[in-house]
Coordinates of C-alpha atoms and ligand atoms in Angstrom, one line a residue:
X1 CA 13.6 16.3 30.7
X2 CA 12.1 13.3 32.4
X3 CA 13.5 12.2 35.7
X4 CA 15.6 9.1 35.8
X5 CA 12.8 7.3 37.5
X6 CA 10.4 8.1 34.7
X7 CA 12.9 7.0 32.1
X8 CA 13.3 3.7 33.9
X9 CA 9.6 3.3 34.2
X10 CA 9.3 3.9 30.4
X11 CA 11.9 1.3 29.8
X12 CA 10.2 -1.2 32.0
X13 CA 6.9 -0.4 30.3
X14 CA 8.2 -1.0 26.8
X15 CA 10.2 -4.1 27.6
X16 CA 7.4 -5.8 29.5
X17 CA 5.0 -5.3 26.5
X18 CA 7.5 -6.7 24.0
X19 CA 8.2 -4.9 20.7
X20 CA 6.7 -1.5 20.3
X21 CA 5.8 0.4 17.1
X22 CA 8.4 3.2 16.4
X23 CA 5.7 5.5 15.1
X24 CA 3.1 5.5 17.9
X25 CA 5.2 3.7 20.6
X26 CA 2.3 1.4 21.4
X27 CA 2.9 -2.3 21.8
X28 CA 2.7 -3.9 18.3
X29 CA -0.4 -5.8 19.3
X30 CA -2.2 -2.5 20.0
X31 CA -0.7 -0.5 17.2
X32 CA -3.2 0.9 14.7
X33 CA -0.8 2.8 12.4
X34 CA -1.3 0.5 9.4
X35 CA -5.1 0.7 9.8
X36 CA -4.9 4.5 10.1
X37 CA -2.6 4.8 7.1
X38 CA -5.0 2.7 5.1
X39 CA -8.1 4.7 6.2
X40 CA -6.3 7.9 5.2
X41 CA -5.3 6.4 1.8
X42 CA -8.9 5.3 1.2
X43 CA -10.4 8.6 2.3
X44 CA -8.1 10.5 -0.1
X45 CA -9.2 8.6 -3.2
X46 CA -11.4 10.3 -5.9
X47 CA -12.9 7.1 -7.3
X48 CA -10.6 7.1 -10.4
X49 CA -8.1 4.4 -10.9
X50 CA -4.9 5.7 -12.6
X51 CA -2.6 3.6 -14.7
X52 CA 0.8 4.9 -15.3
X53 CA 3.9 3.5 -16.9
X54 CA 7.1 4.2 -15.1
X55 CA 10.5 3.7 -16.6
X56 CA 12.8 6.1 -14.7
X57 CA 15.5 4.2 -12.8
X58 CA 14.2 0.9 -14.0
X59 CA 15.5 -1.5 -16.6
X60 CA 13.8 -2.6 -19.8
X61 CA 10.2 -1.7 -20.1
X62 CA 9.8 -0.5 -16.6
X63 CA 6.6 -1.2 -14.7
X64 CA 3.0 -0.2 -15.0
X65 CA 1.6 1.2 -11.7
X66 CA -2.1 1.3 -10.7
X67 CA -3.0 3.8 -8.1
X68 CA -6.3 4.9 -6.6
X69 CA -7.9 1.5 -6.3
X70 CA -10.5 1.8 -3.6
X71 CA -9.7 -1.5 -1.8
X72 CA -8.2 -2.3 1.5
X73 CA -4.6 -3.7 1.4
X74 CA -5.7 -7.4 1.6
X75 CA -8.1 -7.1 -1.4
X76 CA -5.6 -5.0 -3.2
X77 CA -3.1 -7.9 -3.0
X78 CA -5.7 -10.3 -4.3
X79 CA -6.4 -8.0 -7.2
X80 CA -2.7 -7.6 -7.9
X81 CA -2.4 -11.4 -8.0
X82 CA -5.2 -11.7 -10.5
X83 CA -3.7 -8.9 -12.7
X84 CA -0.3 -10.5 -12.6
X85 CA -1.9 -13.8 -13.8
X86 CA -3.8 -11.9 -16.5
X87 CA -0.6 -10.3 -17.8
X88 CA 1.5 -13.3 -17.2
X89 CA 4.1 -11.2 -15.4
X90 CA 5.3 -10.3 -11.9
X91 CA 4.4 -7.4 -9.7
X92 CA 3.9 -6.1 -6.2
X93 CA 1.8 -3.9 -4.0
X94 CA 3.6 -1.0 -2.4
X95 CA 1.8 1.6 -0.2
X96 CA -1.5 1.0 -1.8
X97 CA -0.1 1.1 -5.4
X98 CA -0.1 -2.0 -7.5
X99 CA 3.0 -2.5 -9.7
X100 CA 2.9 -4.8 -12.7
X101 CA 6.1 -5.5 -14.6
X102 CA 6.4 -4.3 -18.2
X103 CA 4.1 -2.0 -20.2
X104 CA 0.7 -3.5 -19.5
X105 CA -1.4 -0.4 -19.7
X106 CA -3.9 -1.5 -22.3
X107 CA -4.5 -5.0 -20.8
X108 CA -4.9 -3.5 -17.3
X109 CA -7.3 -0.8 -18.5
X110 CA -9.5 -3.4 -20.1
X111 CA -9.3 -5.7 -17.1
X112 CA -10.1 -3.0 -14.6
X113 CA -12.9 -1.5 -16.6
X114 CA -14.3 -5.0 -16.8
X115 CA -14.3 -5.1 -13.0
X116 CA -16.3 -1.9 -13.0
X117 CA -13.6 0.7 -12.2
X118 CA -13.3 4.1 -13.8
X119 CA -9.9 4.0 -15.3
X120 CA -7.6 6.8 -16.6
X121 CA -4.3 6.4 -18.3
X122 CA -2.0 8.9 -16.8
X123 CA 1.4 10.2 -17.8
X124 CA 3.5 8.8 -20.7
Ligands
ZN201 ZN1 2.1 2.2 15.5

């Protein structure tokens, strides 16, 4: 148990640095959690891009997810934007996974293979 003095010092420390990251408790300006998460994600990839259709808990045709794309978040978002335009539909990027609305598996496979990726259709 930290002494009251230490607790107060901690409090002063965090307030004088503005907002802190809840995960690493560093000031947000010095937080590297996103970077680290991204590096871990990229390090875990096997070079295969997986396309999967997911319908559970979703209305209509569900979404097509693309995981394993070896790109940092920023470029992943740019790729997602291009794919959405290609399919003429909406989508999003969540935790390194691109989601495209509807069943776009074939179109996405062709598009990604055209960009030089090794693509596998996974699941049903
Ligand atoms: Zn952090």
